[in-house]
C-alpha positions as YAML, in Angstrom:
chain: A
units: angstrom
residues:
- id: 1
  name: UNK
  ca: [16.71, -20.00, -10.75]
- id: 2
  name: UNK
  ca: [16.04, -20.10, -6.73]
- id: 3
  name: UNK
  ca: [18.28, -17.51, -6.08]
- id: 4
  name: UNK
  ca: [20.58, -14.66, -7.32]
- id: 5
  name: UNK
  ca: [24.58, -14.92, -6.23]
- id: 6
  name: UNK
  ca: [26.93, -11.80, -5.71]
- id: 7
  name: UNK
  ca: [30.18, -11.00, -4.56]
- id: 8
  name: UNK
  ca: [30.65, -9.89, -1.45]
- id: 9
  name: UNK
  ca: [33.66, -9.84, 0.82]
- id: 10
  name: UNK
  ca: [34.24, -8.67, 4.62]
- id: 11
  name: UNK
  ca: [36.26, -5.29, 5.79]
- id: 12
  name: UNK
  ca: [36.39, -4.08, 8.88]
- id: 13
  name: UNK
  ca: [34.00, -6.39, 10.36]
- id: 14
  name: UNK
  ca: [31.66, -5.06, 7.90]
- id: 15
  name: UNK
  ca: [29.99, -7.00, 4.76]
- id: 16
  name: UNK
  ca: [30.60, -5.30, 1.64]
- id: 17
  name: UNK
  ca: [28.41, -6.37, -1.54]
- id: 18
  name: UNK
  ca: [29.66, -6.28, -5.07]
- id: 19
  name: UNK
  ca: [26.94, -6.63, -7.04]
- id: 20
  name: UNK
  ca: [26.51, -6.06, -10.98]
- id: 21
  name: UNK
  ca: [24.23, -4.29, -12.80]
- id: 22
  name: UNK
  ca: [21.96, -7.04, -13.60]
- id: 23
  name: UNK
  ca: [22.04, -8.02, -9.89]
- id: 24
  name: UNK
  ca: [20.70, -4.96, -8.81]
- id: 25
  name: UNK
  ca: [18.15, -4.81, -11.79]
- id: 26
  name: UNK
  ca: [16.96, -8.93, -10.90]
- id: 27
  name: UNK
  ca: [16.53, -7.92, -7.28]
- id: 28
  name: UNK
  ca: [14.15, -5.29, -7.87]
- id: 29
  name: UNK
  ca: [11.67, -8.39, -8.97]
- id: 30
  name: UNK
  ca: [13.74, -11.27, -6.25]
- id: 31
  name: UNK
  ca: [12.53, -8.88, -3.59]
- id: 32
  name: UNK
  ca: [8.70, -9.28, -3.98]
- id: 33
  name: UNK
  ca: [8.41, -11.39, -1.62]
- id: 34
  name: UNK
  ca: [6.19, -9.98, 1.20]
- id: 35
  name: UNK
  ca: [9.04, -8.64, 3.08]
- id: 36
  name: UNK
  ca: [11.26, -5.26, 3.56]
- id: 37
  name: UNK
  ca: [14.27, -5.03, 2.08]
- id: 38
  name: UNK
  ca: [17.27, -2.15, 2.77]
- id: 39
  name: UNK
  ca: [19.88, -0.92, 0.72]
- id: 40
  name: UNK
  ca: [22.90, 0.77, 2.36]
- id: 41
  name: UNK
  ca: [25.47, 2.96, 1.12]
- id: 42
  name: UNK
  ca: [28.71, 3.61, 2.88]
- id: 43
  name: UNK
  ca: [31.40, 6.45, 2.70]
- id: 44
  name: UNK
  ca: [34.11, 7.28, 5.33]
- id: 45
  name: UNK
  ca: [32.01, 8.29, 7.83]
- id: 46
  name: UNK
  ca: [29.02, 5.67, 7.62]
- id: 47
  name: UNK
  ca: [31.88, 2.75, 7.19]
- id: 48
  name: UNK
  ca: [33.41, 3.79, 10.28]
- id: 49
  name: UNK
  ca: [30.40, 4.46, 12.27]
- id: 50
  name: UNK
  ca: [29.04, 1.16, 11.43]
- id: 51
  name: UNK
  ca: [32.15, -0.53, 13.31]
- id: 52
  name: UNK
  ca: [31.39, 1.19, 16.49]
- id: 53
  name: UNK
  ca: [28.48, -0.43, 18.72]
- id: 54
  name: UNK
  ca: [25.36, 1.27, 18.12]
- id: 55
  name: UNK
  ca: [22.20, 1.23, 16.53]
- id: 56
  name: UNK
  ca: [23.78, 2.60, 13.10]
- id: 57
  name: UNK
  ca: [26.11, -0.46, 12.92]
- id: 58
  name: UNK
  ca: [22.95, -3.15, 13.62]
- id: 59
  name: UNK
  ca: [20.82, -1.14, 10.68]
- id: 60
  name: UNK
  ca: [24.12, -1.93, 8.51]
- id: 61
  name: UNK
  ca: [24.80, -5.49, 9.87]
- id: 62
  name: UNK
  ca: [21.06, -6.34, 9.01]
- id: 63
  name: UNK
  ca: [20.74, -4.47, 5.51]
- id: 64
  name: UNK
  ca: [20.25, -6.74, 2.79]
- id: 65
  name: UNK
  ca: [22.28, -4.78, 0.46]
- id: 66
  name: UNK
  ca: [25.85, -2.85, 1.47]
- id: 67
  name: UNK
  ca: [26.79, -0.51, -1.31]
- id: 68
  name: UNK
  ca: [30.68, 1.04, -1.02]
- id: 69
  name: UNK
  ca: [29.94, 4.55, -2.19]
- id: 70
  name: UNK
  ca: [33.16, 5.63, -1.82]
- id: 71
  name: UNK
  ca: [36.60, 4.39, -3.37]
- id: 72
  name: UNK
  ca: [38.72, 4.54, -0.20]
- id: 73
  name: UNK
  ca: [35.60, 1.78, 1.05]
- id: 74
  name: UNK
  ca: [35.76, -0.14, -2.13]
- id: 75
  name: UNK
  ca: [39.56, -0.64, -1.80]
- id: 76
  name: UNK
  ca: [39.02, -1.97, 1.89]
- id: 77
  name: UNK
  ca: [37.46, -5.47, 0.34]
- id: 78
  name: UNK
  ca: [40.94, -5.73, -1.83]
- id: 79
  name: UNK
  ca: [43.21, -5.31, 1.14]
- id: 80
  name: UNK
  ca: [41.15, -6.95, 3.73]
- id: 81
  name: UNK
  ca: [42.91, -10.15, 5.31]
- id: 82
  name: UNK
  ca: [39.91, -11.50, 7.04]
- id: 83
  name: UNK
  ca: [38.02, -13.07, 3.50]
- id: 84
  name: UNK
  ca: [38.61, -13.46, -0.13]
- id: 85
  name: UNK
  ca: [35.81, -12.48, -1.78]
- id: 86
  name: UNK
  ca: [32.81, -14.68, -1.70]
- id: 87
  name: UNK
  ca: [29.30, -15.37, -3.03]
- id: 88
  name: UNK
  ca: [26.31, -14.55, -1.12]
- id: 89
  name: UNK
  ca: [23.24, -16.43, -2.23]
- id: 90
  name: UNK
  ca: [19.92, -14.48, -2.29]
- id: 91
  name: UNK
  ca: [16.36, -16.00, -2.34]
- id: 92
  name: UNK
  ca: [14.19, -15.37, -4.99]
- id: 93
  name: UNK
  ca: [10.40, -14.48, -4.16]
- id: 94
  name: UNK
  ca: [8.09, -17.02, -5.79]
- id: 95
  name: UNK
  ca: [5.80, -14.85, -7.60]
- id: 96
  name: UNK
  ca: [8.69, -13.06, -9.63]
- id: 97
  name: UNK
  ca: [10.93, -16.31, -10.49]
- id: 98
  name: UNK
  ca: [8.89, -16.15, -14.69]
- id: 99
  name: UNK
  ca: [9.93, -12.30, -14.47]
- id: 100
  name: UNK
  ca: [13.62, -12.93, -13.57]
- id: 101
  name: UNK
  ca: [13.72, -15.57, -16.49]
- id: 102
  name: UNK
  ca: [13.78, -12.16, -18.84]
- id: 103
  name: UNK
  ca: [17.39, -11.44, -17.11]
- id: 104
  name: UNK
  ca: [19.03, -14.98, -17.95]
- id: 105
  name: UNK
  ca: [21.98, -15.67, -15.67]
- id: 106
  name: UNK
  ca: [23.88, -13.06, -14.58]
- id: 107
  name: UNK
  ca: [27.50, -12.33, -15.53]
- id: 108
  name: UNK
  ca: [29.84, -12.61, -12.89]
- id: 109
  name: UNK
  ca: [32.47, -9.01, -13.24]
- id: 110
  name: UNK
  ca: [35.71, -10.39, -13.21]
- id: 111
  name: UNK
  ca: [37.00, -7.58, -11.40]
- id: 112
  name: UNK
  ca: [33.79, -6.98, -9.02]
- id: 113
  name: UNK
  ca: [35.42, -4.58, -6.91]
- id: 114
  name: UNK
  ca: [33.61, -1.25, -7.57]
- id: 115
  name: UNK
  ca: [31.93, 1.96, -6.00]
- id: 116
  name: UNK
  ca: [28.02, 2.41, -5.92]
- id: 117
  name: UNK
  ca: [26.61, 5.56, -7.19]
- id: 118
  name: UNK
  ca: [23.21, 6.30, -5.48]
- id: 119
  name: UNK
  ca: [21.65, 7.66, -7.95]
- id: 120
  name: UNK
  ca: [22.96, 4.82, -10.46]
- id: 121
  name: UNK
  ca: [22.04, 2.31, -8.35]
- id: 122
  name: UNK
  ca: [18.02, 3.82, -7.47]
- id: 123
  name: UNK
  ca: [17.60, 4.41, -11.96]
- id: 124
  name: UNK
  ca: [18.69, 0.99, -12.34]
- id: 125
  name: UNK
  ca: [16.00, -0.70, -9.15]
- id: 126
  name: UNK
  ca: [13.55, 2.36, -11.11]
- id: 127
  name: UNK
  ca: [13.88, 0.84, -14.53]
- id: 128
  name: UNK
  ca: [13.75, -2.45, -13.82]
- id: 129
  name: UNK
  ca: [10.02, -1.70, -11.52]
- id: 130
  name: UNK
  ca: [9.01, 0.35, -14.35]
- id: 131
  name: UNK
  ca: [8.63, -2.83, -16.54]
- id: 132
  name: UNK
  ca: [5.88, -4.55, -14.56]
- id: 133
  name: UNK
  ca: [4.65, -0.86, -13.70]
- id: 134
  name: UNK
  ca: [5.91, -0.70, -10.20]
- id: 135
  name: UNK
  ca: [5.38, 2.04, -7.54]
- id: 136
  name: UNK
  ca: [7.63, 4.25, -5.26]
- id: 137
  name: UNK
  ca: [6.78, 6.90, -2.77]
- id: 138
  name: UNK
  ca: [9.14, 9.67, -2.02]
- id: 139
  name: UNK
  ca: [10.27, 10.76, 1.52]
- id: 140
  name: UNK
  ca: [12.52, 13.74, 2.30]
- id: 141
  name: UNK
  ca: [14.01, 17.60, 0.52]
- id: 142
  name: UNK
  ca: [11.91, 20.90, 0.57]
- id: 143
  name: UNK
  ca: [8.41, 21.04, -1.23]
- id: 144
  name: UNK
  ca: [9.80, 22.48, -4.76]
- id: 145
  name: UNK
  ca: [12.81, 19.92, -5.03]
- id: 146
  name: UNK
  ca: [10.30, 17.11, -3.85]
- id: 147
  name: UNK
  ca: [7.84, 18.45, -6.67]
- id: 148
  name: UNK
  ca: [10.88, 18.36, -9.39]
- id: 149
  name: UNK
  ca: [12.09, 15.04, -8.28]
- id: 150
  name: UNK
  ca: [8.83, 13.86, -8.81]
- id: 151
  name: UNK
  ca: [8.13, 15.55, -12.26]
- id: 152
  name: UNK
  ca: [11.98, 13.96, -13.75]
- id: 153
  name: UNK
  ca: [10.97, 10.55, -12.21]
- id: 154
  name: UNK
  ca: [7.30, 10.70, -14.45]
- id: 155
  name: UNK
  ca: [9.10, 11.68, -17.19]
- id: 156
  name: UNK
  ca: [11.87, 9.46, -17.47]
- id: 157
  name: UNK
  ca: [9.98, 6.26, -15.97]
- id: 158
  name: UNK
  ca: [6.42, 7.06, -17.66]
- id: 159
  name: UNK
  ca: [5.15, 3.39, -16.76]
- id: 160
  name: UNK
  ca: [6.23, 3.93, -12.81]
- id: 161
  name: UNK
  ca: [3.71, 4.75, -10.68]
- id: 162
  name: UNK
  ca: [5.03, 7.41, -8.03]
- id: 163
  name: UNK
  ca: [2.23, 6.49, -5.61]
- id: 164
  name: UNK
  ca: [3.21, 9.08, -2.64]
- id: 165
  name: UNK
  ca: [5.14, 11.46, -1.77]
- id: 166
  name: UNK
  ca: [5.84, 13.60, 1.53]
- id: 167
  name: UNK
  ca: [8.57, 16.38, 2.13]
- id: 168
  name: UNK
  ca: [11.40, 15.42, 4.59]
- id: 169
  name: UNK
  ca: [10.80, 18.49, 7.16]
- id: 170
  name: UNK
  ca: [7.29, 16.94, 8.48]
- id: 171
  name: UNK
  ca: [6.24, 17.75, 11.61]
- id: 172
  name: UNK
  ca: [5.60, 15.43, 14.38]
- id: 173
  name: UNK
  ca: [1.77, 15.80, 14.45]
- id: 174
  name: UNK
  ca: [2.07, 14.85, 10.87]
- id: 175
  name: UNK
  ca: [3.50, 11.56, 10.70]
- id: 176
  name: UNK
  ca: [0.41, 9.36, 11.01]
- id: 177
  name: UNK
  ca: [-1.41, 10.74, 8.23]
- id: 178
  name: UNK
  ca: [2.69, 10.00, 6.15]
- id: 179
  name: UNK
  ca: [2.47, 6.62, 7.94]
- id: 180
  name: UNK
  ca: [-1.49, 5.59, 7.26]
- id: 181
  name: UNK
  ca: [-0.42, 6.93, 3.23]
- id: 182
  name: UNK
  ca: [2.72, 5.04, 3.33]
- id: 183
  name: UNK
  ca: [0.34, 1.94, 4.11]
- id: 184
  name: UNK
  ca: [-2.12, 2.54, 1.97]
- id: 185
  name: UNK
  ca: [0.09, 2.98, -0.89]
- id: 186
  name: UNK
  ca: [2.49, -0.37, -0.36]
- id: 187
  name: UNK
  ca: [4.89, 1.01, -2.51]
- id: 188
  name: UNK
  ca: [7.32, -1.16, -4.23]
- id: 189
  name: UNK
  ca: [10.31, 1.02, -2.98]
- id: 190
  name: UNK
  ca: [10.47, 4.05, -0.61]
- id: 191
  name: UNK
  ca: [13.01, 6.26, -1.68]
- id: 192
  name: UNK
  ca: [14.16, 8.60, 1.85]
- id: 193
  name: UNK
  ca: [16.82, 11.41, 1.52]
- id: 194
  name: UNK
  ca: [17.32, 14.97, 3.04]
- id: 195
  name: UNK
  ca: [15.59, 16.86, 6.05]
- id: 196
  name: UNK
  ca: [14.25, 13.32, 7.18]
- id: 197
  name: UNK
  ca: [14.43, 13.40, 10.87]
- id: 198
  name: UNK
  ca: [17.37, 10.75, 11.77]
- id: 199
  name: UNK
  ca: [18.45, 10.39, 8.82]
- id: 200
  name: UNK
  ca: [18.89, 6.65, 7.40]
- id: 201
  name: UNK
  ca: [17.65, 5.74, 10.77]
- id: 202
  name: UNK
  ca: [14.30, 6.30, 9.80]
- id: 203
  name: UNK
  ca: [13.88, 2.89, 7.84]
- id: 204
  name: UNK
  ca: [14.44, 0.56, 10.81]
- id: 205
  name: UNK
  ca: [12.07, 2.88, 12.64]
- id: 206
  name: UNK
  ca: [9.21, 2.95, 9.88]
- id: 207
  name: UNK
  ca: [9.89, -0.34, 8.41]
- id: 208
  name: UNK
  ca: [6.73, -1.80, 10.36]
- id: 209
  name: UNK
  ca: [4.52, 0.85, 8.63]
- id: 210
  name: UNK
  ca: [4.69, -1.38, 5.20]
- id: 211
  name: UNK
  ca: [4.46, -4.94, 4.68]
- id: 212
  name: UNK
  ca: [7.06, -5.36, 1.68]
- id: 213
  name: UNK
  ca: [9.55, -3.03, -0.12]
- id: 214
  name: UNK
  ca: [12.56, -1.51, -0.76]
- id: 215
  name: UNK
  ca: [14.00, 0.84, 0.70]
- id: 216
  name: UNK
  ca: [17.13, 3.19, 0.08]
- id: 217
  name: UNK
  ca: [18.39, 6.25, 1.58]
- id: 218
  name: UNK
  ca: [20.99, 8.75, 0.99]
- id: 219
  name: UNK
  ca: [20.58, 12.31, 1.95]
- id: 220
  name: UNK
  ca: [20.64, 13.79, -1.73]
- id: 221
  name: UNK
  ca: [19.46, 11.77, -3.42]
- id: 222
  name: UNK
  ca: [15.75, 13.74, -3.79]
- id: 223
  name: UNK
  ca: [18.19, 16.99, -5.19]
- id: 224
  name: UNK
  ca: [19.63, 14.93, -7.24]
- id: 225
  name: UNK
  ca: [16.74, 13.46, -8.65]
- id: 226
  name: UNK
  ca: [15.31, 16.98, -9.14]
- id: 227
  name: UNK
  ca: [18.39, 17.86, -11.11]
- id: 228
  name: UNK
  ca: [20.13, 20.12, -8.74]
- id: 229
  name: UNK
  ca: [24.05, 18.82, -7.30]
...
């Protein structure tokens, strides 16, 4: 197996991905591959930003992964005239092709079209990680939701290294010392969510601070993983 095929499908001028759960569990492995990898998630307001021109819609045009997140988004791909829904082929890195043997093929959904939970989507990248005892660091919240985040994430992924971790409220004169850690670290995803100064722009903007890895945003996502709504 070279590579993993999803559904995907165009709306608005926009690529929308469809994939499964054992997509999404395969790619945390197909994406070791010495490169940086984005997932996106869009709503209302992200899908329709991302039509205008700006450097919001080239962060979505270029992210390997575009989640719907919201139903309204889903149903675009359905009523869409400009494709039917296709396949998108995705490479496979070459150290992790034995590792994605363990998945077998993956099931195509006959009915693909879907919305993308965040928090779904992160356990099931998590889990998968957690099985060759991969790392993430964790960007963004206030100091005690950060702490809790990280405290669920040990307890429910006990073989996952969390490998750093940094509030999202940091102050200017402290982002090298976040950057040389981020570096030092080379996490195998960087999960980013609330206070983070510009928001899901920060990944195009901080990419070149780490060599390979995945990276996902959405604003609560650090709450959530600390428990709170």
């Amino acid at each position: 197996m070279d590579s993993i095929e999803i559904a995907s499908a165009a709306a608005g001028g926009l690529r929308l991905d469809f994939p499964s759960e054992k997509h999404v569990a395969a790619l945390a492995s197909a994406w070791d591959d010495d490169a940086n990898h984005q997932v996106a998630f869009l709503r209302q307001p992200e899908f329709r930003a991302a039509q205008r021109l700006c450097e919001y819609a080239s962060m979505v045009a270029s992210a390997d992964l575009v989640l719907p997140a919201a139903e309204s988004v889903a149903r675009l791909a359905l009523k869409s005239g400009e494709s039917a829904m296709l396949k998108r082929s995705i490479p496979i890195g070459v150290r992790r092709r034995d590792y994605l043997s363990y998945f077998g093929p993956p099931v195509d959904d006959p009915h693909p079209v879907q919305t993308y939970s965040p928090l779904k989507v992160l356990a099931l990248f998590l889990s998968a990680l957690e099985q060759r005892r991969g790392s993430v660091f964790l960007l963004g919240g206030v100091l005690q939701a950060l702490q809790r985040a990280e405290l669920h994430l040990r307890s429910t992924f006990p073989e996952l290294r969390v490998v750093g971790r940094s509030t999202g409220d940091y102050g200017e004169a402290d982002e090298p010392a976040i950057m040389r850690a981020l570096q030092k670290a080379a996490p195998d995803m960087i999960v980013v969510g609330s206070l983070v100064k510009d928001g899901e722009l920060w990944i195009p903007r901080h990419m070149r601070f780490t060599k390979s890895g995945i990276f996902l945003y959405d604003a609560g996502i650090i709450e959530l993983l600390a428990g709170r709504r």
